[in-house]
Amino acid sequence: MHNNKQLYLPKMGCGTWAWGNRLLWGYDESMDGELQAAFNLCVSNGVTLFDTGDSYGTGKFNGRSEQLLGQFSQQYQGANKDNICIATKLAAYPWRLTRQSMVSAGKASASRLGKNIDLVQMHWSTANYAPWQESALLDGLGDLYDRGLVKGVGLSNYGPKRLKWVHKKLGDRHVPIVTLQVQYSLLSTYPVTELGLKEVCDELGIKLIAYSPLALGLLTGKYSENGSFPKGIRGLACQQLLPGMRSLLECLREIAAARNKTVSQVALNWCICKDTIPIPGAKSARQAGENIGALGWNLDAGEIAELDKAAASADKKMVQNIFQTK
Ligand SMILES: NC(=O)c1ccc[n+]([C@@H]2O[C@H](COP(=O)([O-])OP(=O)(O)OC[C@H]3O[C@@H](n4cnc5c(N)ncnc54)[C@H](OP(=O)(O)O)[C@@H]3O)[C@@H](O)[C@H]2O)c1
């Protein structure tokens, strides 16, 4: 029944958190034209993986991110159309307790997308607070795969120990795990350097997706210690992290200047060189266009080593997702 082989994963994707979360990110419908332009530009340039979630969107914008992606992918008629891969994440809400609840959630996402989900991901593990809840939800993901309703199954915010457990559980019923997404950037190396996730993923044949690869914008170089900060958690992150990341920004700027690239492009290329798929969130065609410029070239070993060193010297790092497991 399953058709997993049709799943195409490009070198870089595009995140869409910002497309639904009005309270946190200032979304409103007037942005839709710009978001569609960003989508079209990405796909025509081979950035065909789009990450979303059934929890992306609040209040009246509930489900909006999936709906927009569905509309955009149906209306798109240019190059690489067949490679579009919509990856959604199903939330482990406390009221989702049975395997059928995950199957229903998958069907609801598919209905918002107007087509079957390409890659369905467990948004987070419940291991840190309700470990008993998770097994049934994973069974539901496996059911979606077995019934041919999704092309692939992925995970999000899992550490190596829990990942191995899920790999065995789904493997026993021949459901492969294709991807794992974690917060990974020059300011969030923890999943790889401390948890050792890359080795484990390589061993299990799982592709690592790097979410928040620009550290919410901090790695674009657009914020300065004396400038004005954005509202909310991003402003807080600026306040806390900018003073300790001067040498990292300097290193990024030097490499960017030498290569005639931008700071964002260098930060994203670093993720690609670490053999992960970054999914930067882009709110405009301009941002998407800049991020696409991270493709088609590679930092050399010396530059990667310099960036690694500068990243290790940053005195504060991004706070890890509370759901990230060991
Ligand atoms: N699995 C999970 O639990 C999880 C958690 C978080 C995120 N994610 C996924 O990862 C995606 C990306 O993460 P993120 O949005 O948190 O962080 P990010 O990609 O590190 O940062 C995105 C923000 O940076 C700014 N930006 C992007 N490109 C830019 C450019 N070229 N120049 C200047 N500014 C630029 C935009 O903000 P402004 O324009 O507002 O400045 C954008 O909203 C999300 O969309 C989501 O799909 C997954």
Coordinates of C-alpha atoms and ligand atoms in Angstrom, one line a residue:
M1 CA 0.0 0.0 0.0
H2 CA 2.8 2.5 0.9
N3 CA 4.6 4.6 -1.7
N4 CA 7.4 5.9 0.5
K5 CA 9.9 5.9 -2.4
Q6 CA 8.2 8.9 -4.0
L7 CA 9.3 11.1 -1.2
Y8 CA 11.8 13.7 -2.4
L9 CA 13.9 15.6 0.1
P10 CA 15.9 18.5 -1.3
K11 CA 19.0 20.1 0.3
M12 CA 17.0 22.9 1.9
G13 CA 13.4 23.5 2.8
C14 CA 11.2 26.3 4.0
G15 CA 9.6 26.6 7.4
T16 CA 6.1 28.1 7.7
W17 CA 5.6 28.6 11.4
A18 CA 5.3 32.3 10.8
W19 CA 2.4 31.8 8.4
G20 CA -0.2 31.0 11.0
N21 CA 0.8 32.3 14.4
R22 CA -0.7 35.7 14.4
L23 CA -0.2 36.5 18.1
L24 CA 3.5 35.6 18.1
W25 CA 4.5 36.5 14.5
G26 CA 2.1 39.2 13.3
Y27 CA 0.4 37.2 10.5
D28 CA -2.7 38.5 8.8
E29 CA -4.3 37.7 5.5
S30 CA -2.7 40.7 3.8
M31 CA 0.5 38.7 3.8
D32 CA -0.9 35.9 1.7
G33 CA 0.3 37.3 -1.7
E34 CA 3.8 37.7 -0.4
L35 CA 3.8 34.2 1.1
Q36 CA 2.7 32.8 -2.2
A37 CA 5.4 34.7 -4.0
A38 CA 7.9 33.2 -1.5
F39 CA 6.5 29.7 -2.0
N40 CA 6.7 30.0 -5.8
L41 CA 10.2 31.3 -5.7
C42 CA 11.3 28.5 -3.5
V43 CA 9.8 25.7 -5.6
S44 CA 11.1 27.2 -8.9
N45 CA 14.6 27.2 -7.4
G46 CA 14.4 23.6 -6.1
V47 CA 13.5 24.3 -2.5
T48 CA 10.5 22.0 -2.5
L49 CA 10.2 20.8 1.1
F50 CA 7.7 22.9 3.2
D51 CA 7.4 22.3 6.9
T52 CA 4.2 23.0 8.7
G53 CA 2.1 21.7 11.6
D54 CA -1.5 21.1 12.5
S55 CA -0.9 23.4 15.5
Y56 CA 0.4 26.3 13.3
G57 CA -2.3 28.9 13.5
T58 CA -4.2 30.3 16.4
G59 CA -7.8 31.5 16.9
K60 CA -9.5 32.2 13.6
F61 CA -6.2 31.2 11.8
N62 CA -6.5 27.7 13.1
G63 CA -5.0 25.4 10.4
R64 CA -4.2 28.4 8.2
S65 CA -0.6 27.4 7.5
E66 CA -1.7 24.0 6.1
Q67 CA -4.5 25.6 4.1
L68 CA -2.3 28.1 2.5
L69 CA 0.4 25.5 1.6
G70 CA -2.3 23.4 0.0
Q71 CA -3.6 26.3 -2.1
F72 CA -0.1 27.4 -3.1
S73 CA 1.0 24.0 -4.2
Q74 CA -2.2 23.4 -6.2
Q75 CA -1.9 26.8 -7.9
Y76 CA 1.8 26.4 -8.7
Q77 CA 2.4 25.3 -12.3
G78 CA 6.2 25.9 -12.8
A79 CA 9.3 23.8 -12.6
N80 CA 9.8 21.2 -9.8
K81 CA 6.1 20.9 -9.1
D82 CA 6.3 17.2 -8.8
N83 CA 9.0 17.5 -6.2
I84 CA 6.9 19.5 -3.8
C85 CA 6.9 17.8 -0.4
I86 CA 4.6 19.0 2.3
A87 CA 5.7 17.9 5.7
T88 CA 3.2 18.5 8.5
K89 CA 3.5 17.7 12.2
L90 CA 0.7 16.3 14.2
A91 CA 0.6 17.6 17.7
A92 CA 0.7 15.2 20.7
Y93 CA -2.2 17.2 22.3
P94 CA -3.3 15.8 25.7
W95 CA -6.7 15.0 24.2
R96 CA -5.2 12.8 21.5
L97 CA -5.0 9.5 23.2
T98 CA -5.8 6.8 20.7
R99 CA -4.2 5.6 17.5
Q100 CA -7.5 6.6 15.7
S101 CA -7.1 10.1 17.0
M102 CA -3.8 10.4 15.0
V103 CA -5.4 8.9 11.9
S104 CA -8.2 11.4 12.2
A105 CA -5.7 14.3 12.7
G106 CA -3.8 13.2 9.6
K107 CA -7.0 13.1 7.6
A108 CA -8.0 16.6 8.9
S109 CA -4.6 17.9 7.8
A110 CA -5.0 16.3 4.4
S111 CA -8.3 17.9 4.0
R112 CA -6.8 21.4 4.8
L113 CA -4.0 20.7 2.4
G114 CA -6.4 19.5 -0.3
K115 CA -4.2 16.4 -0.8
N116 CA -2.5 13.6 1.1
I117 CA 0.3 14.6 3.4
D118 CA 3.7 13.8 2.0
L119 CA 5.7 13.5 5.2
V120 CA 3.8 13.2 8.5
Q121 CA 5.8 13.9 11.6
M122 CA 5.1 13.4 15.3
H123 CA 5.5 17.0 16.5
W124 CA 7.0 16.0 19.9
S125 CA 7.4 13.1 22.1
T126 CA 5.4 13.0 25.3
A127 CA 8.3 11.2 27.1
N128 CA 9.1 14.1 29.3
Y129 CA 5.7 14.3 30.9
A130 CA 3.3 11.5 29.9
P131 CA 5.3 8.6 28.4
W132 CA 2.3 6.3 28.5
Q133 CA 0.5 8.5 25.9
E134 CA 3.0 8.1 23.1
S135 CA 2.7 4.5 22.0
A136 CA -0.9 4.8 20.7
L137 CA 0.0 8.0 18.8
L138 CA 2.9 6.4 17.1
D139 CA 0.7 3.4 16.2
G140 CA -1.6 6.0 14.5
L141 CA 1.3 7.4 12.4
G142 CA 2.1 3.8 11.4
D143 CA -1.6 3.3 10.4
L144 CA -1.5 6.4 8.2
Y145 CA 1.6 5.0 6.4
D146 CA 0.2 1.5 6.1
R147 CA -3.0 2.8 4.6
G148 CA -1.1 4.7 2.0
L149 CA -2.3 8.1 3.3
V150 CA 1.3 9.4 3.8
K151 CA 4.4 8.8 1.8
G152 CA 6.7 8.9 4.8
V153 CA 6.9 9.2 8.6
G154 CA 9.2 11.5 10.5
L155 CA 9.7 12.7 14.1
S156 CA 10.5 16.0 15.8
N157 CA 12.2 16.9 19.0
Y158 CA 13.5 13.4 19.8
G159 CA 16.8 12.6 21.4
P160 CA 18.8 9.4 20.6
K161 CA 17.4 7.2 23.4
R162 CA 13.8 7.8 22.6
L163 CA 14.5 7.8 18.8
K164 CA 15.9 4.3 19.1
W165 CA 12.9 3.2 21.0
V166 CA 10.5 4.6 18.3
H167 CA 12.7 3.2 15.5
K168 CA 12.4 -0.3 17.0
K169 CA 8.6 0.1 17.6
L170 CA 7.8 1.3 14.1
G171 CA 10.5 -1.0 12.5
D172 CA 8.7 -4.0 14.0
R173 CA 5.8 -3.2 11.7
H174 CA 8.0 -2.2 8.8
V175 CA 7.3 1.5 9.0
P176 CA 10.6 3.4 8.3
I177 CA 11.4 6.7 9.9
V178 CA 12.6 9.0 7.2
T179 CA 13.4 12.3 9.0
L180 CA 14.0 13.8 12.4
Q181 CA 13.8 17.5 13.0
V182 CA 15.5 19.3 15.9
Q183 CA 16.5 22.8 16.7
Y184 CA 19.9 23.0 15.0
S185 CA 22.0 26.0 14.1
L186 CA 25.3 27.7 15.0
L187 CA 23.5 28.8 18.2
S188 CA 21.9 25.4 18.9
T189 CA 24.5 22.7 18.3
Y190 CA 23.3 20.7 21.4
P191 CA 21.3 18.0 19.5
V192 CA 24.5 17.0 17.6
T193 CA 27.4 18.0 19.9
E194 CA 25.9 16.9 23.2
L195 CA 23.2 14.4 22.3
G196 CA 25.1 12.8 19.4
L197 CA 22.0 12.7 17.2
K198 CA 23.8 12.9 13.9
E199 CA 25.6 9.6 14.4
V200 CA 22.5 7.9 15.5
C201 CA 20.5 9.2 12.6
D202 CA 23.2 8.1 10.1
E203 CA 23.2 4.7 11.7
L204 CA 19.4 4.4 11.4
G205 CA 19.2 5.9 7.9
I206 CA 17.3 9.0 9.1
K207 CA 17.8 12.4 7.6
L208 CA 18.2 15.2 10.1
I209 CA 16.2 18.4 9.5
A210 CA 17.5 21.6 11.1
Y211 CA 14.7 23.8 12.4
S212 CA 15.2 27.4 13.5
P213 CA 18.5 27.3 11.5
L214 CA 18.7 31.2 11.7
A215 CA 18.1 31.2 15.4
L216 CA 14.9 33.1 14.9
G217 CA 16.8 35.8 12.9
L218 CA 19.8 36.2 15.2
L219 CA 22.0 34.5 12.6
T220 CA 21.0 36.8 9.8
G221 CA 23.1 39.6 11.4
K222 CA 20.2 42.0 11.2
Y223 CA 20.0 42.7 14.9
S224 CA 22.6 44.7 16.8
E225 CA 23.1 45.1 20.5
N226 CA 22.3 48.8 20.4
G227 CA 19.5 48.5 17.8
S228 CA 15.8 47.9 18.4
F229 CA 14.7 44.4 19.1
P230 CA 11.6 42.6 17.8
K231 CA 8.8 42.0 20.3
G232 CA 8.2 38.8 22.3
I233 CA 10.5 35.8 22.6
R234 CA 12.7 37.0 19.8
G235 CA 13.5 40.3 21.6
L236 CA 14.3 38.3 24.7
A237 CA 16.6 36.0 22.7
C238 CA 18.3 39.1 21.2
Q239 CA 18.9 40.7 24.6
Q240 CA 20.3 37.5 26.1
L241 CA 22.4 36.1 23.2
L242 CA 23.7 39.1 21.2
P243 CA 26.4 40.2 23.7
G244 CA 27.9 36.7 23.9
M245 CA 27.9 36.0 20.1
R246 CA 30.1 38.9 18.9
S247 CA 32.9 36.7 17.7
L248 CA 30.4 34.3 16.0
L249 CA 28.8 37.2 14.1
E250 CA 32.3 38.5 13.2
C251 CA 33.3 35.2 11.9
L252 CA 30.1 34.9 9.9
R253 CA 30.6 38.4 8.5
E254 CA 34.2 37.7 7.5
I255 CA 33.3 34.5 5.6
A256 CA 30.3 36.1 4.0
A257 CA 32.4 39.1 2.8
A258 CA 35.1 36.8 1.4
R259 CA 32.6 34.7 -0.4
N260 CA 30.3 37.5 -1.6
K261 CA 27.4 35.9 0.3
T262 CA 25.2 37.1 3.1
V263 CA 25.5 36.2 6.8
S264 CA 22.2 34.2 6.6
Q265 CA 23.5 32.3 3.6
V266 CA 26.7 31.3 5.4
A267 CA 24.7 30.2 8.5
L268 CA 22.4 28.1 6.3
N269 CA 25.2 26.7 4.3
W270 CA 26.9 25.6 7.5
C271 CA 23.8 23.5 8.3
I272 CA 23.9 22.0 4.8
C273 CA 27.6 21.2 5.2
K274 CA 26.7 19.4 8.4
D275 CA 24.5 17.1 6.3
T276 CA 21.2 18.4 7.6
I277 CA 18.3 20.0 5.7
P278 CA 17.7 23.5 7.1
I279 CA 14.2 24.8 7.0
P280 CA 14.5 28.6 7.5
G281 CA 11.2 30.4 8.0
A282 CA 10.7 33.1 5.3
K283 CA 8.0 35.7 5.5
S284 CA 8.7 37.3 2.1
A285 CA 10.0 36.6 -1.3
R286 CA 13.0 38.7 -0.5
Q287 CA 13.9 36.6 2.5
A288 CA 13.2 33.4 0.6
G289 CA 15.4 34.6 -2.3
E290 CA 18.2 35.3 0.1
N291 CA 17.9 32.0 1.8
I292 CA 17.9 30.2 -1.6
G293 CA 21.3 31.7 -2.1
A294 CA 22.6 29.3 0.5
L295 CA 22.4 26.6 -2.2
G296 CA 24.8 25.7 -5.0
W297 CA 28.1 26.2 -3.1
N298 CA 29.9 24.8 0.0
L299 CA 31.9 26.2 2.8
D300 CA 35.4 24.6 2.9
A301 CA 36.7 22.6 5.8
G302 CA 38.7 25.5 7.2
E303 CA 35.7 27.8 7.2
I304 CA 33.5 25.2 8.9
A305 CA 36.1 24.7 11.6
E306 CA 36.3 28.4 12.2
L307 CA 32.5 28.6 12.5
D308 CA 32.5 25.6 14.8
K309 CA 35.0 27.3 17.0
A310 CA 33.2 30.6 17.1
A311 CA 29.9 28.8 17.8
A312 CA 31.5 27.0 20.7
S313 CA 32.7 30.3 22.1
A314 CA 29.2 31.9 22.3
D315 CA 28.5 32.1 26.0
K316 CA 24.8 31.6 25.7
K317 CA 22.9 29.3 23.3
M318 CA 19.3 29.1 22.2
V319 CA 17.0 27.6 24.8
Q320 CA 16.1 24.1 23.8
N321 CA 12.5 23.1 23.1
I322 CA 10.9 21.9 26.3
F323 CA 9.8 18.7 24.5
Q324 CA 13.3 17.8 23.3
T325 CA 14.0 14.4 24.7
K326 CA 17.2 12.6 25.5
Ligands
LIG1 N1 9.5 21.0 15.3 C1 9.4 22.0 16.0 O1 9.1 22.0 17.2 C2 9.7 23.4 15.4 C3 9.9 24.5 16.3 C4 10.2 25.7 15.7 C5 10.3 25.8 14.3 N2 10.1 24.7 13.5 C6 10.1 24.8 12.0 O2 11.2 25.5 11.6 C7 10.9 26.6 10.8 C8 11.9 27.7 10.9 O3 12.1 28.1 12.2 P1 11.9 29.5 12.9 O4 10.9 30.3 12.1 O5 11.6 29.2 14.3 O6 13.3 30.2 12.9 P2 14.4 30.6 11.8 O7 14.2 30.0 10.5 O8 15.7 30.5 12.5 O9 14.1 32.2 11.7 C9 13.0 32.6 10.9 C10 12.9 34.1 11.0 O10 14.0 34.8 10.6 C11 13.7 35.9 9.8 N3 14.3 35.6 8.5 C12 14.3 34.5 7.7 N4 15.1 34.6 6.6 C13 15.6 35.9 6.7 C14 16.4 36.6 5.8 N5 16.9 36.1 4.7 N6 16.8 37.9 6.2 C15 16.3 38.4 7.3 N7 15.5 37.8 8.2 C16 15.1 36.5 7.8 C17 12.2 36.0 9.7 O11 11.7 36.8 10.7 P3 11.3 38.3 10.6 O12 11.0 38.7 9.2 O13 10.1 38.5 11.5 O14 12.5 39.0 11.2 C18 11.8 34.6 10.0 O15 10.5 34.5 10.7 C19 9.5 27.0 11.2 O16 8.9 27.7 10.2 C20 8.9 25.6 11.5 O17 8.4 25.1 10.3 C21 9.8 23.5 14.1

